[in-house]
Amino acid sequence: MTEQPNHAPSIPLFVDEWMTPKEVCHELQIPEQTFYQWRVKHAGPRAHRIGRHLRISRTDFNAWLATTEDPIG
């Protein structure tokens, strides 16, 4: 009988946090309408439709936020 190697399922090192549009707006201190206007213009953070819900990954949000830094500020 040959012994099978014991392969544990791969587990990601971290689990990304999913944010709601309301949480994004709260963190940025902007009205939800602004978030949805950005979405129409493809100007805001990348969002994913999960079932009926719109979610933004914390990683995508942070990456988008880094690209919006004011170079003069």
PDB file of N, CA, C and O in Angstrom:
ATOM      1  N   MET A   1       0.834  -1.175   0.000  1.00  0.00           N
ATOM      2  CA  MET A   1       0.000   0.000   0.000  1.00  0.00           C
ATOM      3  C   MET A   1       0.883   1.245   0.000  1.00  0.00           C
ATOM      4  O   MET A   1       1.774   1.372   0.808  1.00  0.00           O
ATOM      5  N   THR A   2       0.635   2.138  -0.947  1.00  0.00           N
ATOM      6  CA  THR A   2       1.437   3.361  -0.999  1.00  0.00           C
ATOM      7  C   THR A   2       0.768   4.439  -0.159  1.00  0.00           C
ATOM      8  O   THR A   2      -0.457   4.549  -0.105  1.00  0.00           O
ATOM      9  N   GLU A   3       1.585   5.202   0.467  1.00  0.00           N
ATOM     10  CA  GLU A   3       1.082   6.249   1.337  1.00  0.00           C
ATOM     11  C   GLU A   3       0.844   7.521   0.526  1.00  0.00           C
ATOM     12  O   GLU A   3       1.695   7.947  -0.241  1.00  0.00           O
ATOM     13  N   GLN A   4      -0.330   8.097   0.676  1.00  0.00           N
ATOM     14  CA  GLN A   4      -0.660   9.342  -0.017  1.00  0.00           C
ATOM     15  C   GLN A   4      -0.116  10.522   0.786  1.00  0.00           C
ATOM     16  O   GLN A   4      -0.215  10.535   2.010  1.00  0.00           O
ATOM     17  N   PRO A   5       0.473  11.517   0.097  1.00  0.00           N
ATOM     18  CA  PRO A   5       0.934  12.703   0.843  1.00  0.00           C
ATOM     19  C   PRO A   5      -0.267  13.441   1.432  1.00  0.00           C
ATOM     20  O   PRO A   5      -1.342  13.484   0.846  1.00  0.00           O
ATOM     21  N   ASN A   6      -0.059  13.976   2.593  1.00  0.00           N
ATOM     22  CA  ASN A   6      -1.122  14.709   3.271  1.00  0.00           C
ATOM     23  C   ASN A   6      -1.090  16.169   2.814  1.00  0.00           C
ATOM     24  O   ASN A   6      -0.250  16.936   3.236  1.00  0.00           O
ATOM     25  N   HIS A   7      -1.999  16.534   1.908  1.00  0.00           N
ATOM     26  CA  HIS A   7      -2.062  17.905   1.405  1.00  0.00           C
ATOM     27  C   HIS A   7      -3.182  18.635   2.126  1.00  0.00           C
ATOM     28  O   HIS A   7      -4.354  18.317   1.954  1.00  0.00           O
ATOM     29  N   ALA A   8      -2.806  19.592   2.930  1.00  0.00           N
ATOM     30  CA  ALA A   8      -3.811  20.419   3.585  1.00  0.00           C
ATOM     31  C   ALA A   8      -4.350  21.414   2.565  1.00  0.00           C
ATOM     32  O   ALA A   8      -3.616  21.856   1.683  1.00  0.00           O
ATOM     33  N   PRO A   9      -5.616  21.735   2.634  1.00  0.00           N
ATOM     34  CA  PRO A   9      -6.148  22.727   1.697  1.00  0.00           C
ATOM     35  C   PRO A   9      -5.432  24.059   1.880  1.00  0.00           C
ATOM     36  O   PRO A   9      -5.080  24.433   2.993  1.00  0.00           O
ATOM     37  N   SER A  10      -5.193  24.738   0.761  1.00  0.00           N
ATOM     38  CA  SER A  10      -4.499  26.023   0.869  1.00  0.00           C
ATOM     39  C   SER A  10      -5.446  27.050   1.469  1.00  0.00           C
ATOM     40  O   SER A  10      -6.590  27.185   1.062  1.00  0.00           O
ATOM     41  N   ILE A  11      -4.949  27.743   2.451  1.00  0.00           N
ATOM     42  CA  ILE A  11      -5.729  28.763   3.134  1.00  0.00           C
ATOM     43  C   ILE A  11      -5.020  30.090   2.901  1.00  0.00           C
ATOM     44  O   ILE A  11      -3.813  30.197   3.124  1.00  0.00           O
ATOM     45  N   PRO A  12      -5.741  31.091   2.420  1.00  0.00           N
ATOM     46  CA  PRO A  12      -5.086  32.375   2.198  1.00  0.00           C
ATOM     47  C   PRO A  12      -4.533  32.932   3.502  1.00  0.00           C
ATOM     48  O   PRO A  12      -5.057  32.669   4.584  1.00  0.00           O
ATOM     49  N   LEU A  13      -3.476  33.717   3.381  1.00  0.00           N
ATOM     50  CA  LEU A  13      -2.854  34.300   4.564  1.00  0.00           C
ATOM     51  C   LEU A  13      -3.762  35.331   5.229  1.00  0.00           C
ATOM     52  O   LEU A  13      -3.645  35.599   6.406  1.00  0.00           O
ATOM     53  N   PHE A  14      -4.641  35.937   4.455  1.00  0.00           N
ATOM     54  CA  PHE A  14      -5.585  36.881   5.019  1.00  0.00           C
ATOM     55  C   PHE A  14      -6.901  36.763   4.266  1.00  0.00           C
ATOM     56  O   PHE A  14      -6.952  36.314   3.149  1.00  0.00           O
ATOM     57  N   VAL A  15      -7.934  37.163   4.914  1.00  0.00           N
ATOM     58  CA  VAL A  15      -9.241  37.192   4.274  1.00  0.00           C
ATOM     59  C   VAL A  15      -9.583  38.667   4.100  1.00  0.00           C
ATOM     60  O   VAL A  15      -9.571  39.429   5.061  1.00  0.00           O
ATOM     61  N   ASP A  16      -9.851  39.049   2.860  1.00  0.00           N
ATOM     62  CA  ASP A  16     -10.128  40.450   2.585  1.00  0.00           C
ATOM     63  C   ASP A  16     -11.453  40.865   3.216  1.00  0.00           C
ATOM     64  O   ASP A  16     -12.411  40.106   3.223  1.00  0.00           O
ATOM     65  N   GLU A  17     -11.473  42.054   3.733  1.00  0.00           N
ATOM     66  CA  GLU A  17     -12.697  42.610   4.311  1.00  0.00           C
ATOM     67  C   GLU A  17     -13.537  43.202   3.186  1.00  0.00           C
ATOM     68  O   GLU A  17     -13.017  43.843   2.285  1.00  0.00           O
ATOM     69  N   TRP A  18     -14.830  42.977   3.217  1.00  0.00           N
ATOM     70  CA  TRP A  18     -15.749  43.538   2.233  1.00  0.00           C
ATOM     71  C   TRP A  18     -16.516  44.667   2.883  1.00  0.00           C
ATOM     72  O   TRP A  18     -17.069  44.515   3.966  1.00  0.00           O
ATOM     73  N   MET A  19     -16.551  45.806   2.199  1.00  0.00           N
ATOM     74  CA  MET A  19     -17.218  46.995   2.714  1.00  0.00           C
ATOM     75  C   MET A  19     -18.487  47.265   1.911  1.00  0.00           C
ATOM     76  O   MET A  19     -18.536  46.988   0.717  1.00  0.00           O
ATOM     77  N   THR A  20     -19.474  47.818   2.563  1.00  0.00           N
ATOM     78  CA  THR A  20     -20.680  48.256   1.864  1.00  0.00           C
ATOM     79  C   THR A  20     -20.440  49.679   1.357  1.00  0.00           C
ATOM     80  O   THR A  20     -19.557  50.387   1.862  1.00  0.00           O
ATOM     81  N   PRO A  21     -21.221  50.116   0.376  1.00  0.00           N
ATOM     82  CA  PRO A  21     -21.099  51.511  -0.050  1.00  0.00           C
ATOM     83  C   PRO A  21     -21.299  52.487   1.118  1.00  0.00           C
ATOM     84  O   PRO A  21     -20.608  53.499   1.215  1.00  0.00           O
ATOM     85  N   LYS A  22     -22.207  52.169   2.021  1.00  0.00           N
ATOM     86  CA  LYS A  22     -22.455  53.030   3.184  1.00  0.00           C
ATOM     87  C   LYS A  22     -21.200  53.138   4.050  1.00  0.00           C
ATOM     88  O   LYS A  22     -20.861  54.229   4.534  1.00  0.00           O
ATOM     89  N   GLU A  23     -20.482  52.027   4.242  1.00  0.00           N
ATOM     90  CA  GLU A  23     -19.250  52.051   5.038  1.00  0.00           C
ATOM     91  C   GLU A  23     -18.161  52.876   4.350  1.00  0.00           C
ATOM     92  O   GLU A  23     -17.428  53.616   5.008  1.00  0.00           O
ATOM     93  N   VAL A  24     -18.070  52.746   3.027  1.00  0.00           N
ATOM     94  CA  VAL A  24     -17.092  53.534   2.269  1.00  0.00           C
ATOM     95  C   VAL A  24     -17.409  55.022   2.442  1.00  0.00           C
ATOM     96  O   VAL A  24     -16.523  55.834   2.718  1.00  0.00           O
ATOM     97  N   CYS A  25     -18.678  55.374   2.288  1.00  0.00           N
ATOM     98  CA  CYS A  25     -19.083  56.776   2.410  1.00  0.00           C
ATOM     99  C   CYS A  25     -18.852  57.306   3.814  1.00  0.00           C
ATOM    100  O   CYS A  25     -18.420  58.450   3.982  1.00  0.00           O
ATOM    101  N   HIS A  26     -19.108  56.488   4.801  1.00  0.00           N
ATOM    102  CA  HIS A  26     -18.872  56.902   6.186  1.00  0.00           C
ATOM    103  C   HIS A  26     -17.382  57.170   6.399  1.00  0.00           C
ATOM    104  O   HIS A  26     -17.009  58.174   7.012  1.00  0.00           O
ATOM    105  N   GLU A  27     -16.547  56.285   5.891  1.00  0.00           N
ATOM    106  CA  GLU A  27     -15.099  56.449   6.061  1.00  0.00           C
ATOM    107  C   GLU A  27     -14.578  57.683   5.331  1.00  0.00           C
ATOM    108  O   GLU A  27     -13.697  58.387   5.831  1.00  0.00           O
ATOM    109  N   LEU A  28     -15.122  57.962   4.150  1.00  0.00           N
ATOM    110  CA  LEU A  28     -14.687  59.125   3.369  1.00  0.00           C
ATOM    111  C   LEU A  28     -15.430  60.401   3.750  1.00  0.00           C
ATOM    112  O   LEU A  28     -15.079  61.483   3.282  1.00  0.00           O
ATOM    113  N   GLN A  29     -16.477  60.273   4.552  1.00  0.00           N
ATOM    114  CA  GLN A  29     -17.319  61.386   4.964  1.00  0.00           C
ATOM    115  C   GLN A  29     -17.918  62.098   3.742  1.00  0.00           C
ATOM    116  O   GLN A  29     -17.796  63.314   3.574  1.00  0.00           O
ATOM    117  N   ILE A  30     -18.534  61.288   2.884  1.00  0.00           N
ATOM    118  CA  ILE A  30     -19.197  61.798   1.687  1.00  0.00           C
ATOM    119  C   ILE A  30     -20.618  61.253   1.648  1.00  0.00           C
ATOM    120  O   ILE A  30     -20.900  60.215   2.241  1.00  0.00           O
ATOM    121  N   PRO A  31     -21.523  61.933   0.950  1.00  0.00           N
ATOM    122  CA  PRO A  31     -22.872  61.394   0.797  1.00  0.00           C
ATOM    123  C   PRO A  31     -22.866  60.154  -0.094  1.00  0.00           C
ATOM    124  O   PRO A  31     -22.011  60.031  -0.987  1.00  0.00           O
ATOM    125  N   GLU A  32     -23.800  59.243   0.137  1.00  0.00           N
ATOM    126  CA  GLU A  32     -23.879  58.035  -0.695  1.00  0.00           C
ATOM    127  C   GLU A  32     -24.112  58.389  -2.153  1.00  0.00           C
ATOM    128  O   GLU A  32     -23.631  57.687  -3.040  1.00  0.00           O
ATOM    129  N   GLN A  33     -24.812  59.466  -2.410  1.00  0.00           N
ATOM    130  CA  GLN A  33     -25.064  59.891  -3.790  1.00  0.00           C
ATOM    131  C   GLN A  33     -23.745  60.135  -4.531  1.00  0.00           C
ATOM    132  O   GLN A  33     -23.624  59.806  -5.712  1.00  0.00           O
ATOM    133  N   THR A  34     -22.757  60.682  -3.846  1.00  0.00           N
ATOM    134  CA  THR A  34     -21.446  60.917  -4.464  1.00  0.00           C
ATOM    135  C   THR A  34     -20.813  59.597  -4.879  1.00  0.00           C
ATOM    136  O   THR A  34     -20.273  59.475  -5.979  1.00  0.00           O
ATOM    137  N   PHE A  35     -20.884  58.595  -4.006  1.00  0.00           N
ATOM    138  CA  PHE A  35     -20.327  57.277  -4.335  1.00  0.00           C
ATOM    139  C   PHE A  35     -20.963  56.734  -5.610  1.00  0.00           C
ATOM    140  O   PHE A  35     -20.261  56.251  -6.504  1.00  0.00           O
ATOM    141  N   TYR A  36     -22.276  56.817  -5.715  1.00  0.00           N
ATOM    142  CA  TYR A  36     -22.963  56.264  -6.884  1.00  0.00           C
ATOM    143  C   TYR A  36     -22.707  57.099  -8.143  1.00  0.00           C
ATOM    144  O   TYR A  36     -22.652  56.552  -9.245  1.00  0.00           O
ATOM    145  N   GLN A  37     -22.495  58.394  -7.983  1.00  0.00           N
ATOM    146  CA  GLN A  37     -22.104  59.223  -9.130  1.00  0.00           C
ATOM    147  C   GLN A  37     -20.719  58.817  -9.617  1.00  0.00           C
ATOM    148  O   GLN A  37     -20.475  58.727 -10.824  1.00  0.00           O
ATOM    149  N   TRP A  38     -19.801  58.583  -8.680  1.00  0.00           N
ATOM    150  CA  TRP A  38     -18.463  58.106  -9.057  1.00  0.00           C
ATOM    151  C   TRP A  38     -18.560  56.775  -9.787  1.00  0.00           C
ATOM    152  O   TRP A  38     -17.851  56.529 -10.742  1.00  0.00           O
ATOM    153  N   ARG A  39     -19.440  55.919  -9.313  1.00  0.00           N
ATOM    154  CA  ARG A  39     -19.599  54.591  -9.919  1.00  0.00           C
ATOM    155  C   ARG A  39     -20.043  54.707 -11.373  1.00  0.00           C
ATOM    156  O   ARG A  39     -19.507  54.018 -12.242  1.00  0.00           O
ATOM    157  N   VAL A  40     -20.986  55.595 -11.653  1.00  0.00           N
ATOM    158  CA  VAL A  40     -21.454  55.804 -13.023  1.00  0.00           C
ATOM    159  C   VAL A  40     -20.313  56.319 -13.907  1.00  0.00           C
ATOM    160  O   VAL A  40     -20.177  55.918 -15.059  1.00  0.00           O
ATOM    161  N   LYS A  41     -19.475  57.175 -13.332  1.00  0.00           N
ATOM    162  CA  LYS A  41     -18.359  57.776 -14.085  1.00  0.00           C
ATOM    163  C   LYS A  41     -17.092  56.900 -14.068  1.00  0.00           C
ATOM    164  O   LYS A  41     -16.063  57.309 -14.606  1.00  0.00           O
ATOM    165  N   HIS A  42     -17.157  55.745 -13.413  1.00  0.00           N
ATOM    166  CA  HIS A  42     -15.996  54.851 -13.256  1.00  0.00           C
ATOM    167  C   HIS A  42     -14.835  55.583 -12.576  1.00  0.00           C
ATOM    168  O   HIS A  42     -13.677  55.413 -12.948  1.00  0.00           O
ATOM    169  N   ALA A  43     -15.160  56.408 -11.594  1.00  0.00           N
ATOM    170  CA  ALA A  43     -14.143  57.208 -10.919  1.00  0.00           C
ATOM    171  C   ALA A  43     -13.878  56.751  -9.490  1.00  0.00           C
ATOM    172  O   ALA A  43     -12.875  57.131  -8.910  1.00  0.00           O
ATOM    173  N   GLY A  44     -14.751  55.961  -8.920  1.00  0.00           N
ATOM    174  CA  GLY A  44     -14.617  55.547  -7.528  1.00  0.00           C
ATOM    175  C   GLY A  44     -13.884  54.232  -7.388  1.00  0.00           C
ATOM    176  O   GLY A  44     -13.338  53.696  -8.358  1.00  0.00           O
ATOM    177  N   PRO A  45     -13.864  53.690  -6.186  1.00  0.00           N
ATOM    178  CA  PRO A  45     -13.213  52.401  -5.963  1.00  0.00           C
ATOM    179  C   PRO A  45     -13.954  51.279  -6.693  1.00  0.00           C
ATOM    180  O   PRO A  45     -15.166  51.355  -6.900  1.00  0.00           O
ATOM    181  N   ARG A  46     -13.216  50.268  -7.087  1.00  0.00           N
ATOM    182  CA  ARG A  46     -13.793  49.119  -7.781  1.00  0.00           C
ATOM    183  C   ARG A  46     -14.788  48.413  -6.863  1.00  0.00           C
ATOM    184  O   ARG A  46     -14.507  48.180  -5.684  1.00  0.00           O
ATOM    185  N   ALA A  47     -15.962  48.117  -7.402  1.00  0.00           N
ATOM    186  CA  ALA A  47     -17.006  47.461  -6.619  1.00  0.00           C
ATOM    187  C   ALA A  47     -17.416  46.158  -7.298  1.00  0.00           C
ATOM    188  O   ALA A  47     -17.277  46.008  -8.513  1.00  0.00           O
ATOM    189  N   HIS A  48     -17.887  45.221  -6.503  1.00  0.00           N
ATOM    190  CA  HIS A  48     -18.303  43.910  -6.988  1.00  0.00           C
ATOM    191  C   HIS A  48     -19.754  43.672  -6.594  1.00  0.00           C
ATOM    192  O   HIS A  48     -20.147  43.979  -5.471  1.00  0.00           O
ATOM    193  N   ARG A  49     -20.520  43.117  -7.513  1.00  0.00           N
ATOM    194  CA  ARG A  49     -21.887  42.739  -7.201  1.00  0.00           C
ATOM    195  C   ARG A  49     -21.834  41.295  -6.693  1.00  0.00           C
ATOM    196  O   ARG A  49     -21.399  40.396  -7.391  1.00  0.00           O
ATOM    197  N   ILE A  50     -22.248  41.109  -5.451  1.00  0.00           N
ATOM    198  CA  ILE A  50     -22.289  39.781  -4.841  1.00  0.00           C
ATOM    199  C   ILE A  50     -23.756  39.506  -4.531  1.00  0.00           C
ATOM    200  O   ILE A  50     -24.310  40.071  -3.588  1.00  0.00           O
ATOM    201  N   GLY A  51     -24.359  38.682  -5.387  1.00  0.00           N
ATOM    202  CA  GLY A  51     -25.806  38.498  -5.288  1.00  0.00           C
ATOM    203  C   GLY A  51     -26.476  39.817  -5.625  1.00  0.00           C
ATOM    204  O   GLY A  51     -26.204  40.414  -6.650  1.00  0.00           O
ATOM    205  N   ARG A  52     -27.324  40.286  -4.725  1.00  0.00           N
ATOM    206  CA  ARG A  52     -28.001  41.575  -4.931  1.00  0.00           C
ATOM    207  C   ARG A  52     -27.218  42.735  -4.348  1.00  0.00           C
ATOM    208  O   ARG A  52     -27.625  43.884  -4.461  1.00  0.00           O
ATOM    209  N   HIS A  53     -26.128  42.447  -3.674  1.00  0.00           N
ATOM    210  CA  HIS A  53     -25.425  43.458  -2.894  1.00  0.00           C
ATOM    211  C   HIS A  53     -24.165  43.953  -3.602  1.00  0.00           C
ATOM    212  O   HIS A  53     -23.459  43.190  -4.253  1.00  0.00           O
ATOM    213  N   LEU A  54     -23.877  45.222  -3.412  1.00  0.00           N
ATOM    214  CA  LEU A  54     -22.668  45.829  -3.935  1.00  0.00           C
ATOM    215  C   LEU A  54     -21.648  45.873  -2.807  1.00  0.00           C
ATOM    216  O   LEU A  54     -21.957  46.329  -1.693  1.00  0.00           O
ATOM    217  N   ARG A  55     -20.441  45.365  -3.073  1.00  0.00           N
ATOM    218  CA  ARG A  55     -19.402  45.330  -2.053  1.00  0.00           C
ATOM    219  C   ARG A  55     -18.079  45.820  -2.636  1.00  0.00           C
ATOM    220  O   ARG A  55     -17.799  45.636  -3.819  1.00  0.00           O
ATOM    221  N   ILE A  56     -17.259  46.421  -1.774  1.00  0.00           N
ATOM    222  CA  ILE A  56     -15.957  46.942  -2.156  1.00  0.00           C
ATOM    223  C   ILE A  56     -14.938  46.252  -1.254  1.00  0.00           C
ATOM    224  O   ILE A  56     -15.081  46.265  -0.027  1.00  0.00           O
ATOM    225  N   SER A  57     -13.920  45.645  -1.856  1.00  0.00           N
ATOM    226  CA  SER A  57     -12.915  44.994  -1.014  1.00  0.00           C
ATOM    227  C   SER A  57     -12.034  46.062  -0.387  1.00  0.00           C
ATOM    228  O   SER A  57     -11.762  47.107  -0.987  1.00  0.00           O
ATOM    229  N   ARG A  58     -11.624  45.827   0.830  1.00  0.00           N
ATOM    230  CA  ARG A  58     -10.763  46.776   1.544  1.00  0.00           C
ATOM    231  C   ARG A  58      -9.470  46.994   0.760  1.00  0.00           C
ATOM    232  O   ARG A  58      -8.976  48.113   0.667  1.00  0.00           O
ATOM    233  N   THR A  59      -8.942  45.937   0.149  1.00  0.00           N
ATOM    234  CA  THR A  59      -7.713  46.046  -0.631  1.00  0.00           C
ATOM    235  C   THR A  59      -7.917  46.974  -1.829  1.00  0.00           C
ATOM    236  O   THR A  59      -7.101  47.861  -2.081  1.00  0.00           O
ATOM    237  N   ASP A  60      -9.017  46.790  -2.564  1.00  0.00           N
ATOM    238  CA  ASP A  60      -9.316  47.663  -3.707  1.00  0.00           C
ATOM    239  C   ASP A  60      -9.548  49.098  -3.250  1.00  0.00           C
ATOM    240  O   ASP A  60      -9.116  50.052  -3.898  1.00  0.00           O
ATOM    241  N   PHE A  61     -10.248  49.259  -2.136  1.00  0.00           N
ATOM    242  CA  PHE A  61     -10.519  50.589  -1.612  1.00  0.00           C
ATOM    243  C   PHE A  61      -9.221  51.308  -1.262  1.00  0.00           C
ATOM    244  O   PHE A  61      -9.006  52.460  -1.644  1.00  0.00           O
ATOM    245  N   ASN A  62      -8.334  50.616  -0.546  1.00  0.00           N
ATOM    246  CA  ASN A  62      -7.058  51.232  -0.158  1.00  0.00           C
ATOM    247  C   ASN A  62      -6.199  51.566  -1.375  1.00  0.00           C
ATOM    248  O   ASN A  62      -5.550  52.609  -1.408  1.00  0.00           O
ATOM    249  N   ALA A  63      -6.210  50.684  -2.382  1.00  0.00           N
ATOM    250  CA  ALA A  63      -5.441  50.936  -3.604  1.00  0.00           C
ATOM    251  C   ALA A  63      -6.003  52.162  -4.331  1.00  0.00           C
ATOM    252  O   ALA A  63      -5.244  53.025  -4.800  1.00  0.00           O
ATOM    253  N   TRP A  64      -7.325  52.244  -4.438  1.00  0.00           N
ATOM    254  CA  TRP A  64      -7.949  53.397  -5.080  1.00  0.00           C
ATOM    255  C   TRP A  64      -7.641  54.673  -4.305  1.00  0.00           C
ATOM    256  O   TRP A  64      -7.305  55.704  -4.882  1.00  0.00           O
ATOM    257  N   LEU A  65      -7.726  54.594  -2.993  1.00  0.00           N
ATOM    258  CA  LEU A  65      -7.474  55.758  -2.151  1.00  0.00           C
ATOM    259  C   LEU A  65      -6.045  56.256  -2.335  1.00  0.00           C
ATOM    260  O   LEU A  65      -5.802  57.472  -2.381  1.00  0.00           O
ATOM    261  N   ALA A  66      -5.094  55.352  -2.488  1.00  0.00           N
ATOM    262  CA  ALA A  66      -3.695  55.735  -2.691  1.00  0.00           C
ATOM    263  C   ALA A  66      -3.510  56.492  -4.006  1.00  0.00           C
ATOM    264  O   ALA A  66      -2.622  57.338  -4.118  1.00  0.00           O
ATOM    265  N   THR A  67      -4.355  56.206  -4.988  1.00  0.00           N
ATOM    266  CA  THR A  67      -4.212  56.891  -6.287  1.00  0.00           C
ATOM    267  C   THR A  67      -4.866  58.266  -6.272  1.00  0.00           C
ATOM    268  O   THR A  67      -4.685  59.030  -7.219  1.00  0.00           O
ATOM    269  N   THR A  68      -5.609  58.594  -5.221  1.00  0.00           N
ATOM    270  CA  THR A  68      -6.301  59.878  -5.175  1.00  0.00           C
ATOM    271  C   THR A  68      -5.575  60.893  -4.292  1.00  0.00           C
ATOM    272  O   THR A  68      -6.097  61.966  -4.043  1.00  0.00           O
ATOM    273  N   GLU A  69      -4.373  60.554  -3.865  1.00  0.00           N
ATOM    274  CA  GLU A  69      -3.636  61.465  -2.979  1.00  0.00           C
ATOM    275  C   GLU A  69      -3.318  62.760  -3.710  1.00  0.00           C
ATOM    276  O   GLU A  69      -2.982  62.766  -4.891  1.00  0.00           O
ATOM    277  N   ASP A  70      -3.394  63.846  -2.988  1.00  0.00           N
ATOM    278  CA  ASP A  70      -3.080  65.158  -3.522  1.00  0.00           C
ATOM    279  C   ASP A  70      -1.558  65.322  -3.526  1.00  0.00           C
ATOM    280  O   ASP A  70      -0.921  65.311  -2.473  1.00  0.00           O
ATOM    281  N   PRO A  71      -0.933  65.444  -4.717  1.00  0.00           N
ATOM    282  CA  PRO A  71       0.523  65.521  -4.770  1.00  0.00           C
ATOM    283  C   PRO A  71       1.078  66.789  -4.118  1.00  0.00           C
ATOM    284  O   PRO A  71       2.210  66.830  -3.683  1.00  0.00           O
ATOM    285  N   ILE A  72       0.266  67.832  -4.015  1.00  0.00           N
ATOM    286  CA  ILE A  72       0.722  69.087  -3.427  1.00  0.00           C
ATOM    287  C   ILE A  72       0.588  69.046  -1.898  1.00  0.00           C
ATOM    288  O   ILE A  72       1.402  69.589  -1.192  1.00  0.00           O
ATOM    289  N   GLY A  73      -0.487  68.351  -1.440  1.00  0.00           N
ATOM    290  CA  GLY A  73      -0.864  68.333  -0.038  1.00  0.00           C
ATOM    291  C   GLY A  73       0.165  67.825   0.858  1.00  0.00           C
ATOM    292  O   GLY A  73       0.419  68.043   1.938  1.00  0.00           O
TER     293      GLY A  73
END
